[in-house]
PDB file of C-alpha atoms in Angstrom:
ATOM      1  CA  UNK A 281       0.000   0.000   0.000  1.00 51.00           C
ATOM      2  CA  UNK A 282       1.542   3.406  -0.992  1.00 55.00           C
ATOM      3  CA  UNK A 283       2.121   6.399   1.743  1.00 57.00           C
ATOM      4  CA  UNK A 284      -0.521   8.451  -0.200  1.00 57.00           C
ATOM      5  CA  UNK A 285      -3.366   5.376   0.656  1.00 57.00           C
ATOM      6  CA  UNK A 286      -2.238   4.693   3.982  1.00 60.00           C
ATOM      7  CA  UNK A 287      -2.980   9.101   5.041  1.00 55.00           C
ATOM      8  CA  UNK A 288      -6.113   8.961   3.116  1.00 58.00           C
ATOM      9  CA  UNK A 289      -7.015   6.062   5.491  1.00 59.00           C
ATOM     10  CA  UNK A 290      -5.685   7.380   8.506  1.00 60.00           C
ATOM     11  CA  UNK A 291      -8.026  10.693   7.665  1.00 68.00           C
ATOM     12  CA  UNK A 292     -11.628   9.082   6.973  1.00 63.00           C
ATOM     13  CA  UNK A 293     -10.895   6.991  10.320  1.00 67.00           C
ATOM     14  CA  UNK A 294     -10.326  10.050  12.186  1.00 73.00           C
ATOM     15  CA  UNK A 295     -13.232  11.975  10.468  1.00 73.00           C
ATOM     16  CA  UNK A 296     -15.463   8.590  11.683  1.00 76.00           C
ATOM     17  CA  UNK A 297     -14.020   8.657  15.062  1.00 75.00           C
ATOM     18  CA  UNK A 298     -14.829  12.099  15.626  1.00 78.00           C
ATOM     19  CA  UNK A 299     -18.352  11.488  14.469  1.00 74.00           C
ATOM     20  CA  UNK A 300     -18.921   8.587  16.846  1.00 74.00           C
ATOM     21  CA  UNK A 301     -17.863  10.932  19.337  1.00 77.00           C
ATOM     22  CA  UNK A 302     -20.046  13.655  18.544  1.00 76.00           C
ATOM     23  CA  UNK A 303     -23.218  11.320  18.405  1.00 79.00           C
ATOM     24  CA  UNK A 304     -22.067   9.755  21.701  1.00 75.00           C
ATOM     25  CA  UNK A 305     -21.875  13.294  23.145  1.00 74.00           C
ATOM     26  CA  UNK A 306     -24.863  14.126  21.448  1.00 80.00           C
ATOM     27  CA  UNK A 307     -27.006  11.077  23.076  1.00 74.00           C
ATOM     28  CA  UNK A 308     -25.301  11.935  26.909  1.00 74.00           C
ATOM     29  CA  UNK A 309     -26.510  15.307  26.232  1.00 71.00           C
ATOM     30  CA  UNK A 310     -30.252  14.158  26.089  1.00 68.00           C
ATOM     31  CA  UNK A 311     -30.293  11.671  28.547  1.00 73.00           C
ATOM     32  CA  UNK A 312     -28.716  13.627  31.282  1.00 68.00           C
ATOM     33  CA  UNK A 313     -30.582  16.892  30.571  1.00 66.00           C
ATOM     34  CA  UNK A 314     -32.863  17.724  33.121  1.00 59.00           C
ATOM     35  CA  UNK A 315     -36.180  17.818  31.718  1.00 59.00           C
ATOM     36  CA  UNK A 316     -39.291  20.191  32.889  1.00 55.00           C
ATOM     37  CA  UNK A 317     -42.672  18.633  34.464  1.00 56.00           C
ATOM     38  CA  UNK A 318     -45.303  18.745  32.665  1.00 58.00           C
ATOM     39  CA  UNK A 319     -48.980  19.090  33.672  1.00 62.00           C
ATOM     40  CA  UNK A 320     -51.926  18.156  32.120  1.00 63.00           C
ATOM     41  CA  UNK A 321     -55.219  19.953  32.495  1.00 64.00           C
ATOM     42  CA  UNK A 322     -58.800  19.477  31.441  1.00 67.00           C
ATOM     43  CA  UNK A 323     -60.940  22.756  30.509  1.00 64.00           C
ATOM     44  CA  UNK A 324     -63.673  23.893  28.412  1.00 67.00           C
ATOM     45  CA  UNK A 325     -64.104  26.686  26.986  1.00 69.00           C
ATOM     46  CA  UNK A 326     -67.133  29.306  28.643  1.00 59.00           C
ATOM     47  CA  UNK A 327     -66.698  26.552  32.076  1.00 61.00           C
ATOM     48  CA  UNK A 328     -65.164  27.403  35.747  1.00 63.00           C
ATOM     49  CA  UNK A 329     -61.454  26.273  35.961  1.00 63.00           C
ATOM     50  CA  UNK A 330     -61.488  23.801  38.571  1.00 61.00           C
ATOM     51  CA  UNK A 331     -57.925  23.194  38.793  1.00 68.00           C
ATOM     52  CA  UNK A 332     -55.098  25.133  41.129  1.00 69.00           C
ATOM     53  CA  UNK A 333     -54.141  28.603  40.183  1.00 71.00           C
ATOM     54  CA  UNK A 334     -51.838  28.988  36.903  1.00 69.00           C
ATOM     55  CA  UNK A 335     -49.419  31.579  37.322  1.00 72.00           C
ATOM     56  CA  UNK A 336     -47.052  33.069  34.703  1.00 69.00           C
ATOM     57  CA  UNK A 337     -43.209  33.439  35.359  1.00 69.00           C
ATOM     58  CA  UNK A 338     -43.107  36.626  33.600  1.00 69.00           C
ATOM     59  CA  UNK A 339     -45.575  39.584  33.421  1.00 70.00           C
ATOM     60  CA  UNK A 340     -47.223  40.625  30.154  1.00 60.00           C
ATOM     61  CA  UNK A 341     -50.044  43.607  29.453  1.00 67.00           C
ATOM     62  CA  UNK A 342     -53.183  42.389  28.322  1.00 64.00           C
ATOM     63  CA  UNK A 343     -54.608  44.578  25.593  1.00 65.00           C
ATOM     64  CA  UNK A 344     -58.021  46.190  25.924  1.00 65.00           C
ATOM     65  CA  UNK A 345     -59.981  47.727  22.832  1.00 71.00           C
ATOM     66  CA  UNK A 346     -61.167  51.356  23.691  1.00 67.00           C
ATOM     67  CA  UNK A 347     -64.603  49.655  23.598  1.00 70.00           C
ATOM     68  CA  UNK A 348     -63.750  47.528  26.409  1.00 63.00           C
ATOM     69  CA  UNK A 349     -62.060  50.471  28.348  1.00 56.00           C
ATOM     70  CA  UNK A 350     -64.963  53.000  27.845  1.00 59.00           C
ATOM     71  CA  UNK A 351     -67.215  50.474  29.325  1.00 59.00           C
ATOM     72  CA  UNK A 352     -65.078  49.904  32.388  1.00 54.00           C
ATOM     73  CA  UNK A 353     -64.407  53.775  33.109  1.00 55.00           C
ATOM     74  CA  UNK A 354     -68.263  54.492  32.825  1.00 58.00           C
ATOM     75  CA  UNK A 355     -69.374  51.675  35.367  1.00 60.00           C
ATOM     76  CA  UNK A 356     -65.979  53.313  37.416  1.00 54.00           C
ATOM     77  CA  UNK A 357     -68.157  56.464  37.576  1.00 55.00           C
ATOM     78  CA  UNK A 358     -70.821  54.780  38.594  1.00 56.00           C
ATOM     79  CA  UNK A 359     -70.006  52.899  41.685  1.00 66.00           C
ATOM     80  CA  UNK A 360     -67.659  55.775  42.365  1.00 72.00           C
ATOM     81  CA  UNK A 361     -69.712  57.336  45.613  1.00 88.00           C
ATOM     82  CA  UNK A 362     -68.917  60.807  46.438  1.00 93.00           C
ATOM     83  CA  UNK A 363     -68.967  61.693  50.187  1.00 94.00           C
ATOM     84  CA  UNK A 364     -71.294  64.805  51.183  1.00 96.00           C
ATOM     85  CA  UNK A 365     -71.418  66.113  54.874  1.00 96.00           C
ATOM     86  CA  UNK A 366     -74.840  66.573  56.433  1.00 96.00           C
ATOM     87  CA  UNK A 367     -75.107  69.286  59.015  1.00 96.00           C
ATOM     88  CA  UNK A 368     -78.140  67.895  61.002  1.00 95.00           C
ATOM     89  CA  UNK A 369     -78.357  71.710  62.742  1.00 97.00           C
ATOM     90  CA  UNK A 370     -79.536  73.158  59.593  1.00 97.00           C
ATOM     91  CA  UNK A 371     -82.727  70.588  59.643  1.00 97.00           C
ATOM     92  CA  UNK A 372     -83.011  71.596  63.398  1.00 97.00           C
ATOM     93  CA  UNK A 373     -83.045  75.445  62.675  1.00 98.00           C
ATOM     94  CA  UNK A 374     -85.359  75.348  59.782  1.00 98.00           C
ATOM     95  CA  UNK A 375     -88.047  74.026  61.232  1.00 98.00           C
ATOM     96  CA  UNK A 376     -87.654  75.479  64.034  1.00 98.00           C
ATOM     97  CA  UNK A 377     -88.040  78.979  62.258  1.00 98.00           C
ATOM     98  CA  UNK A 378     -91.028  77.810  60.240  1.00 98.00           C
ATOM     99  CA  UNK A 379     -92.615  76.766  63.240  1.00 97.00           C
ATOM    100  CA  UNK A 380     -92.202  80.269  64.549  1.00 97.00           C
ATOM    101  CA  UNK A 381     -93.038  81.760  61.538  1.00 97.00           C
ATOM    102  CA  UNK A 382     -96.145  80.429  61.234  1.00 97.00           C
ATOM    103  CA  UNK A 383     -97.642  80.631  64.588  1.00 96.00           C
ATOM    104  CA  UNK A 384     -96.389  84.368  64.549  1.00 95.00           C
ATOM    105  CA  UNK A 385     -98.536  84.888  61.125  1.00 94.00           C
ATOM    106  CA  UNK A 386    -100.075  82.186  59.748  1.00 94.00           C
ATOM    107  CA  UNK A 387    -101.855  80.453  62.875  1.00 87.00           C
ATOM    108  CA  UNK A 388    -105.078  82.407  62.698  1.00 90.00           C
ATOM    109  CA  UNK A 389    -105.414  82.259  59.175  1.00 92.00           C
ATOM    110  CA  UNK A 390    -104.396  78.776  57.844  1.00 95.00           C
ATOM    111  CA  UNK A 391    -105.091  75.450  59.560  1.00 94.00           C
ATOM    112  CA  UNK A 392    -102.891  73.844  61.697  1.00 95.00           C
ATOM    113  CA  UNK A 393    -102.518  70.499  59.291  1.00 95.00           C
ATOM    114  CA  UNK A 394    -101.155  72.843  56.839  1.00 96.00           C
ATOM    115  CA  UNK A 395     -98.270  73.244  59.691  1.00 96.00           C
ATOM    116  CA  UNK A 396     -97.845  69.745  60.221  1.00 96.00           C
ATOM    117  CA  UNK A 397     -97.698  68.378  56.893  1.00 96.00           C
ATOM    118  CA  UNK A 398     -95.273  71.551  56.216  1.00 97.00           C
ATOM    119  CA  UNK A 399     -92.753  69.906  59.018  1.00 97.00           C
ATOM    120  CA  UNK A 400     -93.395  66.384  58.077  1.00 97.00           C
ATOM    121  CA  UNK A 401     -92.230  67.619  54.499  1.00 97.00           C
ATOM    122  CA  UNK A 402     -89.426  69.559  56.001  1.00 98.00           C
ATOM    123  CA  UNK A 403     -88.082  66.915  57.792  1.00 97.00           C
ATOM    124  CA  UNK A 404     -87.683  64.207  55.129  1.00 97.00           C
ATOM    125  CA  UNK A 405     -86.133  66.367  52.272  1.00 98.00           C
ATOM    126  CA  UNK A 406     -83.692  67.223  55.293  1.00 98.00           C
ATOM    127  CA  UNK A 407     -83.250  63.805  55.272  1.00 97.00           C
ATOM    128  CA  UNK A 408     -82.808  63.008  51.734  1.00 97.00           C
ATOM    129  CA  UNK A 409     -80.114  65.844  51.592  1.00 97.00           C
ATOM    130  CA  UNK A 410     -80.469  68.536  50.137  1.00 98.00           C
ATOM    131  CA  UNK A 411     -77.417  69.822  47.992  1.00 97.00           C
ATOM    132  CA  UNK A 412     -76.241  72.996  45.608  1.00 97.00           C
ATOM    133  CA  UNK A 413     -77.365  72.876  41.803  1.00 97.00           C
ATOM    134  CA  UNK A 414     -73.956  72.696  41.204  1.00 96.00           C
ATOM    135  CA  UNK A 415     -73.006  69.833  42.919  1.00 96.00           C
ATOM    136  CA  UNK A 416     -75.814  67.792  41.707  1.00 96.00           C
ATOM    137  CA  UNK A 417     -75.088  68.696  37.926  1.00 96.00           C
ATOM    138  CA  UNK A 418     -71.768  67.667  38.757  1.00 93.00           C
ATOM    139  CA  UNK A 419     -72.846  64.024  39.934  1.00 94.00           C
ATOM    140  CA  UNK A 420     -75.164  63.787  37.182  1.00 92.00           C
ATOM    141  CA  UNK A 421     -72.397  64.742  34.489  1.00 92.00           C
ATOM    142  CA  UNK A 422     -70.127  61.931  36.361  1.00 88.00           C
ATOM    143  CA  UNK A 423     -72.798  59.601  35.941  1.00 88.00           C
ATOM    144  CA  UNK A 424     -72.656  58.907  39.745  1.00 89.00           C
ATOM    145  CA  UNK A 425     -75.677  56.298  41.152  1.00 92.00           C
ATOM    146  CA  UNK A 426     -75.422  57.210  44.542  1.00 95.00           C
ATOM    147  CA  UNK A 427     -73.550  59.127  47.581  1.00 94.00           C
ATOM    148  CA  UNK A 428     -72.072  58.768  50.677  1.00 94.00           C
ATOM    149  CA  UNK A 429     -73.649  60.664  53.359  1.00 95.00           C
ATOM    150  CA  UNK A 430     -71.535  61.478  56.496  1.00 93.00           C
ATOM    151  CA  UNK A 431     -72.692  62.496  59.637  1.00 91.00           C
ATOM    152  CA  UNK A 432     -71.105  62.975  62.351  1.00 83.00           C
ATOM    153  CA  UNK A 433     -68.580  60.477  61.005  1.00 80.00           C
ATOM    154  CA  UNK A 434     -71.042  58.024  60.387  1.00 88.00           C
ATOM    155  CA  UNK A 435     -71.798  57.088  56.532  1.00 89.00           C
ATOM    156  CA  UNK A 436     -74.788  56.112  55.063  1.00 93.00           C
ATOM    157  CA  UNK A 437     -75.792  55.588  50.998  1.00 95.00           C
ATOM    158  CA  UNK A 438     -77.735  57.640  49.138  1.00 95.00           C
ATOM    159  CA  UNK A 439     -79.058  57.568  45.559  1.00 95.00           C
ATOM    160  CA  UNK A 440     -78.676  60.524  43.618  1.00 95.00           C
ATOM    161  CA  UNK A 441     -81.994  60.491  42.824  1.00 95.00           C
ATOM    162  CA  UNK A 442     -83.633  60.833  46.285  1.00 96.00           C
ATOM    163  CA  UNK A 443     -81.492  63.859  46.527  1.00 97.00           C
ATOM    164  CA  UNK A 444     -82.918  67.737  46.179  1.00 97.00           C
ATOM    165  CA  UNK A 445     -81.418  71.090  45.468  1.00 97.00           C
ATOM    166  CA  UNK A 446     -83.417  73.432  46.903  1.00 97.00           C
ATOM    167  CA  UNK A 447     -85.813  74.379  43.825  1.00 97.00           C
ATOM    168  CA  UNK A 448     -86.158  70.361  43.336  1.00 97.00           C
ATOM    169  CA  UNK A 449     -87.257  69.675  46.984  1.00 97.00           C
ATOM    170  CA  UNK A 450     -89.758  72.715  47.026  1.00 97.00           C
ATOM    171  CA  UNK A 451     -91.229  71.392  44.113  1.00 96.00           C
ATOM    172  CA  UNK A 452     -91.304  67.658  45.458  1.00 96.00           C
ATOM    173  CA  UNK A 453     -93.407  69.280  48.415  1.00 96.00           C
ATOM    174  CA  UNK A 454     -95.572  71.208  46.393  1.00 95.00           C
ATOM    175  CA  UNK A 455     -96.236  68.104  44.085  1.00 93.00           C
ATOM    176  CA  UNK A 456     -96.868  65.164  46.896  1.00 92.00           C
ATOM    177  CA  UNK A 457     -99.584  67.805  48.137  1.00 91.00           C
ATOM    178  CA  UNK A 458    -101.723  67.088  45.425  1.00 85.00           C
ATOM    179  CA  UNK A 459    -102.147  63.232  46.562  1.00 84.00           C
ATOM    180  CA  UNK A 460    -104.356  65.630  49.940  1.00 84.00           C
ATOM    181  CA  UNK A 461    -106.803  67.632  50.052  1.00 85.00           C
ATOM    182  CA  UNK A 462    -104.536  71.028  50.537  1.00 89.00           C
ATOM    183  CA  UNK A 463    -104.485  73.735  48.278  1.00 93.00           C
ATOM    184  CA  UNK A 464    -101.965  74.816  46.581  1.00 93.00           C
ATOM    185  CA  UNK A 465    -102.897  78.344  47.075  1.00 94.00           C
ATOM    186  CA  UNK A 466    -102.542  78.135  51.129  1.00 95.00           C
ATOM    187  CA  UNK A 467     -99.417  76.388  50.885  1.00 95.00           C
ATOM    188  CA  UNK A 468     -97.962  78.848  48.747  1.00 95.00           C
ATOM    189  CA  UNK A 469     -98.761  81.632  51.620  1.00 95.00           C
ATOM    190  CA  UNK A 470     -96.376  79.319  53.791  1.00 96.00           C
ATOM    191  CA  UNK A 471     -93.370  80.287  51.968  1.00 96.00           C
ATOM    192  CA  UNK A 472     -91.240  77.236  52.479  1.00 96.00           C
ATOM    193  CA  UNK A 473     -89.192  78.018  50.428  1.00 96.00           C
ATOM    194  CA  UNK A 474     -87.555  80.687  52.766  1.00 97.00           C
ATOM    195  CA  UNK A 475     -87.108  77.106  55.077  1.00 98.00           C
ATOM    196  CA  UNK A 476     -85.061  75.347  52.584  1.00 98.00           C
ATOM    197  CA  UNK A 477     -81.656  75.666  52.745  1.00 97.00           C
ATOM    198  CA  UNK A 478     -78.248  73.395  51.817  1.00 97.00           C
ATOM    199  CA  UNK A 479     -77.625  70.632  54.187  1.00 97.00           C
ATOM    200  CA  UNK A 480     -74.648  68.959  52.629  1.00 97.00           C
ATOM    201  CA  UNK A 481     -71.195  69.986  51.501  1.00 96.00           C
ATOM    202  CA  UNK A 482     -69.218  67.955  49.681  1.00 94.00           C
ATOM    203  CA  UNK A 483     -65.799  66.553  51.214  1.00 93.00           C
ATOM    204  CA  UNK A 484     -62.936  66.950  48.309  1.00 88.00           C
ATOM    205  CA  UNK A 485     -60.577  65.282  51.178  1.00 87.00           C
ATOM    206  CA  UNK A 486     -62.154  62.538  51.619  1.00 83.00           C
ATOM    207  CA  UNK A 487     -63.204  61.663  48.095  1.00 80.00           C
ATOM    208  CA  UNK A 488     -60.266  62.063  46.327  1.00 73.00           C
TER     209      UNK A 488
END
């Protein structure tokens, strides 16, 4: 055999040996790798998930369409309760004064369950709250469904529409009246209006 055959020999058995190796290294490689767990779940699509929590490693923004976002901020506005302060004094004072008022001028002249429906009136748009025109527009333009009344740092809720400015609860008087037998004339003489004043002032500290 000549010295040219016996290199070319020598060369493919190294260029097989070194492929046996890589294959060998290869085949370690795989079997010695540690592999991850896998877990298998069952789920259907519209159904509760049943199984533990699934948790991703990394944190990734999920997209909303403006649709989707202009829903959410409305119903935001909506549950979003602004809290008003109620001065239970000015309830107190005001009738108080119409009671005076009218025995002063009125007594003689127009009957007495003119008075007490007047107070019983009074006392429940008191109640309600009664609020400036501008604050109410305000809630209505933030779409709000209801308030947070505080008094004396006690809270109760209050839908925005049992609430009054001061024209609004002079006119709910003057319209429940019609379900009696009072006139509207003699009621008018009463002037309650001069008896209905703002109860609530809204807390910026606490609401924002």
């Amino acid at each position: 055999m000549s010295q040219n055959n016996r290199k070319r020999d020598i060369t493919v058995g190294m260029r097989i040996w070194r492929a046996v190796v890589v294959l060998v290294a290869i085949a370690l490689l795989v079997i010695f790798i540690p592999r991850g767990a896998s877990t298998h779940y069952d789920f259907s699509i519209g159904k509760p998930w049943y199984d533990s929590p699934i948790i991703a490693k990394e944190t990734f923004p999920l997209l909303k369409s403006d649709s989707l976002l202009n829903a959410e901020l409305s119903n935001a506005k909506k549950s979003f309760k602004p809290i008003f302060e109620m001065n239970p004094q000015v309830k107190t004072a005001q009738i108080s004064n119409f009671m005076k008022d009218f025995d002063a001028s009125l007594g003689e002249s127009v009957p007495q369950e003119y008075k007490r429906y007047l107070i019983v009136k009074l006392s429940e748009v008191y109640e309600a709250g009664i609020l400036s025109a501008k604050d109410y527009d305000a809630l209505k333009k933030q779409q709000s469904n209801a308030i947070t009344i505080s008094v004396k740092n006690e809270g109760r809720e209050q839908p925005v529409k049992n609430l009054c400015t001061r024209k609004t609860a002079y006119e709910r008087i003057m319209q429940e009246a019609d379900s009696t037998h009072m006139q509207q004339s003699i009621l008018r003489r009463c002037n309650i209006s001069n008896y209905l004043v703002e109860n609530l002032t809204y807390d910026q500290t606490r609401s924002e």
